[in-house]
Short mmCIF file of C-alpha atoms in Angstrom, two decimals:
data_model
loop_
_atom_site.label_atom_id
_atom_site.label_comp_id
_atom_site.label_asym_id
_atom_site.label_seq_id
_atom_site.Cartn_x
_atom_site.Cartn_y
_atom_site.Cartn_z
CA UNK A 297 -18.61 137.03 -64.36
CA UNK A 298 -18.09 134.71 -61.41
CA UNK A 299 -14.81 134.38 -59.54
CA UNK A 300 -12.80 131.44 -60.86
CA UNK A 301 -11.34 128.49 -58.91
CA UNK A 302 -8.15 128.79 -60.93
CA UNK A 303 -5.39 131.32 -61.54
CA UNK A 304 -6.05 133.03 -64.89
CA UNK A 305 -7.97 132.91 -68.11
CA UNK A 306 -7.21 134.50 -71.45
CA UNK A 307 -8.74 134.76 -74.87
CA UNK A 308 -6.89 133.13 -77.74
CA UNK A 309 -7.28 134.15 -81.36
CA UNK A 310 -4.73 133.26 -84.02
CA UNK A 311 -2.20 132.64 -81.26
CA UNK A 312 -2.61 136.13 -79.75
CA UNK A 313 -4.16 137.23 -76.47
CA UNK A 314 -7.37 139.21 -76.84
CA UNK A 315 -10.15 140.63 -74.75
CA UNK A 316 -13.07 138.45 -73.70
CA UNK A 317 -15.60 139.80 -76.21
CA UNK A 318 -13.23 139.70 -79.20
CA UNK A 319 -12.68 135.97 -79.44
CA UNK A 320 -14.45 132.64 -79.52
CA UNK A 321 -11.89 130.61 -77.56
CA UNK A 322 -10.90 130.90 -73.90
CA UNK A 323 -7.95 129.15 -72.24
CA UNK A 324 -7.99 128.63 -68.47
CA UNK A 325 -4.74 128.17 -66.55
CA UNK A 326 -4.85 126.28 -63.25
CA UNK A 327 -2.48 126.64 -60.26
CA UNK A 328 -0.46 123.56 -61.30
CA UNK A 329 0.19 125.05 -64.75
CA UNK A 330 -2.26 122.81 -66.61
CA UNK A 331 -4.78 124.39 -69.01
CA UNK A 332 -8.30 123.85 -70.28
CA UNK A 333 -9.65 125.39 -73.49
CA UNK A 334 -13.32 125.99 -74.30
CA UNK A 335 -14.73 127.55 -77.49
CA UNK A 336 -17.94 129.17 -78.67
CA UNK A 337 -19.78 127.73 -81.64
CA UNK A 338 -19.10 128.63 -85.26
CA UNK A 339 -19.94 132.27 -85.95
CA UNK A 340 -20.19 133.16 -82.23
CA UNK A 341 -17.89 134.78 -79.74
CA UNK A 342 -17.58 134.21 -75.99
CA UNK A 343 -19.60 136.79 -74.05
CA UNK A 344 -19.18 135.45 -70.50
CA UNK A 345 -17.76 132.58 -68.44
CA UNK A 346 -19.41 131.39 -65.23
CA UNK A 347 -19.07 128.36 -63.00
CA UNK A 348 -21.00 126.51 -60.30
CA UNK A 349 -19.34 123.59 -58.52
CA UNK A 350 -17.34 121.83 -61.23
CA UNK A 351 -19.49 123.04 -64.15
CA UNK A 352 -18.18 125.78 -66.42
CA UNK A 353 -20.79 127.67 -68.47
CA UNK A 354 -19.66 129.46 -71.62
CA UNK A 355 -22.10 132.09 -72.82
CA UNK A 356 -21.91 132.95 -76.51
CA UNK A 357 -23.30 135.62 -78.82
CA UNK A 358 -25.28 133.10 -80.83
CA UNK A 359 -26.92 129.80 -79.91
CA UNK A 360 -27.44 128.18 -76.52
CA UNK A 361 -24.96 128.28 -73.64
CA UNK A 362 -22.30 125.58 -73.60
CA UNK A 363 -21.26 123.71 -70.47
CA UNK A 364 -18.14 121.72 -69.60
CA UNK A 365 -16.67 120.07 -66.53
CA UNK A 366 -13.94 122.10 -64.86
CA UNK A 367 -10.61 120.32 -64.59
CA UNK A 368 -9.80 121.79 -61.21
CA UNK A 369 -6.05 121.42 -61.51
CA UNK A 370 -5.72 120.17 -57.93
CA UNK A 371 -2.15 119.49 -56.81
CA UNK A 372 -1.08 115.90 -56.04
CA UNK A 373 -1.57 114.63 -52.48
CA UNK A 374 -0.91 111.20 -50.98
CA UNK A 375 -0.84 109.69 -47.51
CA UNK A 376 -0.16 106.49 -45.62
CA UNK A 377 -1.56 105.81 -42.17
CA UNK A 378 -1.32 102.71 -40.04
CA UNK A 379 -2.14 101.33 -36.61
CA UNK A 380 -0.11 98.16 -37.29
CA UNK A 381 1.93 97.04 -34.30
CA UNK A 382 5.30 96.05 -35.72
CA UNK A 383 8.61 95.29 -34.02
CA UNK A 384 11.66 96.68 -35.85
CA UNK A 385 14.78 94.86 -34.65
CA UNK A 386 18.28 96.42 -34.68
CA UNK A 387 17.76 99.31 -37.16
CA UNK A 388 21.40 100.36 -36.92
CA UNK A 389 22.67 103.57 -38.46
CA UNK A 390 25.60 101.70 -40.05
CA UNK A 391 23.43 99.12 -41.83
CA UNK A 392 24.19 98.80 -45.55
CA UNK A 393 23.40 99.69 -48.27
CA UNK A 394 21.12 102.19 -46.49
CA UNK A 395 21.04 103.14 -42.82
CA UNK A 396 18.45 101.66 -40.49
CA UNK A 397 15.23 99.84 -41.43
CA UNK A 398 12.31 100.83 -43.65
CA UNK A 399 8.94 101.51 -42.02
CA UNK A 400 7.19 99.71 -44.84
CA UNK A 401 3.69 100.48 -43.56
CA UNK A 402 4.27 104.16 -44.36
CA UNK A 403 5.80 103.80 -47.83
CA UNK A 404 4.01 106.10 -50.29
CA UNK A 405 4.34 107.49 -53.83
CA UNK A 406 3.54 110.83 -55.43
CA UNK A 407 3.92 112.21 -58.97
CA UNK A 408 4.57 115.97 -59.35
CA UNK A 409 2.87 117.68 -62.30
CA UNK A 410 5.76 120.12 -62.72
CA UNK A 411 9.51 119.65 -62.21
CA UNK A 412 9.58 122.93 -60.26
CA UNK A 413 7.14 121.71 -57.60
CA UNK A 414 8.25 121.01 -54.05
CA UNK A 415 7.11 117.92 -52.14
CA UNK A 416 6.16 118.66 -48.53
CA UNK A 417 6.55 115.61 -46.28
CA UNK A 418 4.79 115.45 -42.89
CA UNK A 419 5.61 112.47 -40.68
CA UNK A 420 4.24 111.47 -37.28
CA UNK A 421 5.55 108.30 -35.59
CA UNK A 422 4.34 106.76 -32.34
CA UNK A 423 6.03 103.85 -30.60
CA UNK A 424 8.60 102.85 -28.01
CA UNK A 425 12.27 101.87 -28.05
CA UNK A 426 13.33 99.02 -25.79
CA UNK A 427 16.26 101.10 -24.57
CA UNK A 428 17.86 104.56 -24.94
CA UNK A 429 15.20 106.36 -27.06
CA UNK A 430 17.46 109.42 -27.18
CA UNK A 431 19.75 107.43 -29.49
CA UNK A 432 16.92 106.69 -31.96
CA UNK A 433 16.17 108.77 -35.04
CA UNK A 434 14.35 108.90 -38.39
CA UNK A 435 15.57 109.28 -41.99
CA UNK A 436 13.75 109.59 -45.31
CA UNK A 437 14.48 107.28 -48.23
CA UNK A 438 13.67 108.61 -51.71
CA UNK A 439 13.48 106.73 -55.02
CA UNK A 440 12.71 108.58 -58.27
CA UNK A 441 11.13 106.42 -60.97
CA UNK A 442 13.05 103.17 -61.38
CA UNK A 443 16.26 104.71 -60.09
CA UNK A 444 18.33 103.79 -57.05
CA UNK A 445 16.96 104.62 -53.60
CA UNK A 446 18.96 107.23 -51.68
CA UNK A 447 18.71 108.91 -48.29
CA UNK A 448 17.71 112.52 -47.72
CA UNK A 449 20.30 113.76 -45.24
CA UNK A 450 21.94 117.00 -44.08
CA UNK A 451 25.14 117.76 -45.96
CA UNK A 452 28.65 118.04 -44.49
CA UNK A 453 27.76 116.05 -41.35
CA UNK A 454 31.17 114.42 -41.10
CA UNK A 455 31.07 111.36 -38.81
CA UNK A 456 27.91 112.60 -37.10
CA UNK A 457 24.50 110.95 -37.52
CA UNK A 458 22.91 112.75 -40.46
CA UNK A 459 19.18 112.40 -39.75
CA UNK A 460 15.80 114.01 -40.43
CA UNK A 461 14.70 114.15 -36.78
CA UNK A 462 14.90 112.38 -33.43
CA UNK A 463 12.35 111.24 -30.86
CA UNK A 464 10.69 113.33 -28.16
CA UNK A 465 10.81 111.61 -24.78
CA UNK A 466 8.76 112.31 -21.66
CA UNK A 467 10.03 113.07 -18.18
CA UNK A 468 10.18 109.29 -17.72
CA UNK A 469 12.54 108.97 -20.66
CA UNK A 470 14.62 106.36 -18.85
CA UNK A 471 11.61 104.05 -18.59
CA UNK A 472 11.46 101.81 -21.67
CA UNK A 473 8.44 99.73 -20.85
CA UNK A 474 5.19 101.72 -20.92
CA UNK A 475 6.28 105.23 -21.97
CA UNK A 476 6.13 105.55 -25.78
CA UNK A 477 8.02 108.21 -27.71
CA UNK A 478 6.90 110.35 -30.64
CA UNK A 479 8.72 111.70 -33.68
CA UNK A 480 7.34 114.54 -35.82
CA UNK A 481 9.01 116.24 -38.75
CA UNK A 482 8.20 118.39 -41.79
CA UNK A 483 10.62 118.33 -44.72
CA UNK A 484 10.37 120.23 -48.03
CA UNK A 485 11.96 118.21 -50.81
CA UNK A 486 13.07 119.54 -54.22
CA UNK A 487 13.07 116.42 -56.44
CA UNK A 488 13.13 118.36 -59.76
CA UNK A 489 11.17 115.70 -61.62
CA UNK A 490 7.77 114.68 -62.94
CA UNK A 491 8.56 110.98 -62.45
CA UNK A 492 6.81 109.05 -59.69
CA UNK A 493 8.68 109.38 -56.40
CA UNK A 494 8.60 106.79 -53.61
CA UNK A 495 9.24 108.02 -50.07
CA UNK A 496 9.82 105.65 -47.15
CA UNK A 497 10.66 106.69 -43.57
CA UNK A 498 13.50 104.70 -41.97
CA UNK A 499 14.24 104.05 -38.31
CA UNK A 500 17.85 104.29 -37.13
CA UNK A 501 19.67 103.92 -33.83
CA UNK A 502 23.24 104.79 -32.96
CA UNK A 503 24.80 101.83 -31.15
CA UNK A 504 24.75 98.13 -32.06
CA UNK A 505 23.48 96.78 -28.76
CA UNK A 506 20.38 94.73 -29.68
CA UNK A 507 17.41 97.03 -29.43
CA UNK A 508 13.95 97.17 -31.01
CA UNK A 509 11.38 99.82 -31.80
CA UNK A 510 7.72 98.86 -31.38
CA UNK A 511 5.59 100.85 -33.80
CA UNK A 512 2.20 102.12 -32.54
CA UNK A 513 2.46 100.46 -29.12
CA UNK A 514 4.42 100.43 -25.90
CA UNK A 515 7.02 97.73 -25.27
CA UNK A 516 4.71 96.23 -22.66
CA UNK A 517 1.52 95.65 -24.62
CA UNK A 518 -0.47 94.30 -21.69
CA UNK A 519 -4.24 94.71 -22.00
CA UNK A 520 -4.37 97.45 -19.36
CA UNK A 521 -4.62 101.25 -19.26
CA UNK A 522 -0.92 101.69 -18.49
CA UNK A 523 -0.11 100.34 -21.98
CA UNK A 524 -0.76 102.49 -25.04
CA UNK A 525 -1.57 101.95 -28.70
CA UNK A 526 -1.88 104.65 -31.38
CA UNK A 527 -1.32 105.28 -35.10
CA UNK A 528 1.39 106.77 -37.32
CA UNK A 529 0.96 108.88 -40.46
CA UNK A 530 2.95 110.24 -43.40
CA UNK A 531 1.51 112.73 -45.89
CA UNK A 532 2.98 113.98 -49.19
CA UNK A 533 1.85 117.23 -50.86
CA UNK A 534 3.08 118.87 -54.05
CA UNK A 535 3.33 122.66 -53.86
CA UNK A 536 4.02 125.33 -56.46
CA UNK A 537 6.55 127.98 -55.48
#
């Protein structure tokens, strides 16, 4: 019997587990908890299960072999990636009803197949603040189904900025012209749902003093090598734990 690209298989007969050569039905369980059932023909029992690629072959004691397509049970994955050059103006932390401004180019949805699954969020942002990049930060907005959007934030932060991550600055961090910053974060969310979830990263800055963030470019976007352009990415992955 070949190795299987899934977790377990078991024979089913009258609702009871049985050994492979005792039954004519086999149930396959995939890593996401979903199942696939295949059966031998009338009067036959399953003698072997093999697979090649996405084809499952059921060998039986009587008649020809039966084949079926394997439902691989792959876990949900989604991503958003952009090289759009967008100016985000005044994404203040005290904006209402939610802090900062959405980075709409990186909005993405995912639908867990089990309420116990975690959603792993990877975010990479490239761009430049017009001033004081050390006061800029990133938050995650989450909306489950048709519910109300909320922020994912550290608890018990008091009057502090409760954020997901900040921005890494270079040795020329005081230069806000041709020295872009980057922000990278991994967050493991526990949404406890099988509804579709929408995640949107949000830019925030601390002080209301008229500043902008230029996504995927430097502030000075002159057509010369001292100006930079790049891309930003967010990925979502469901994981069983």
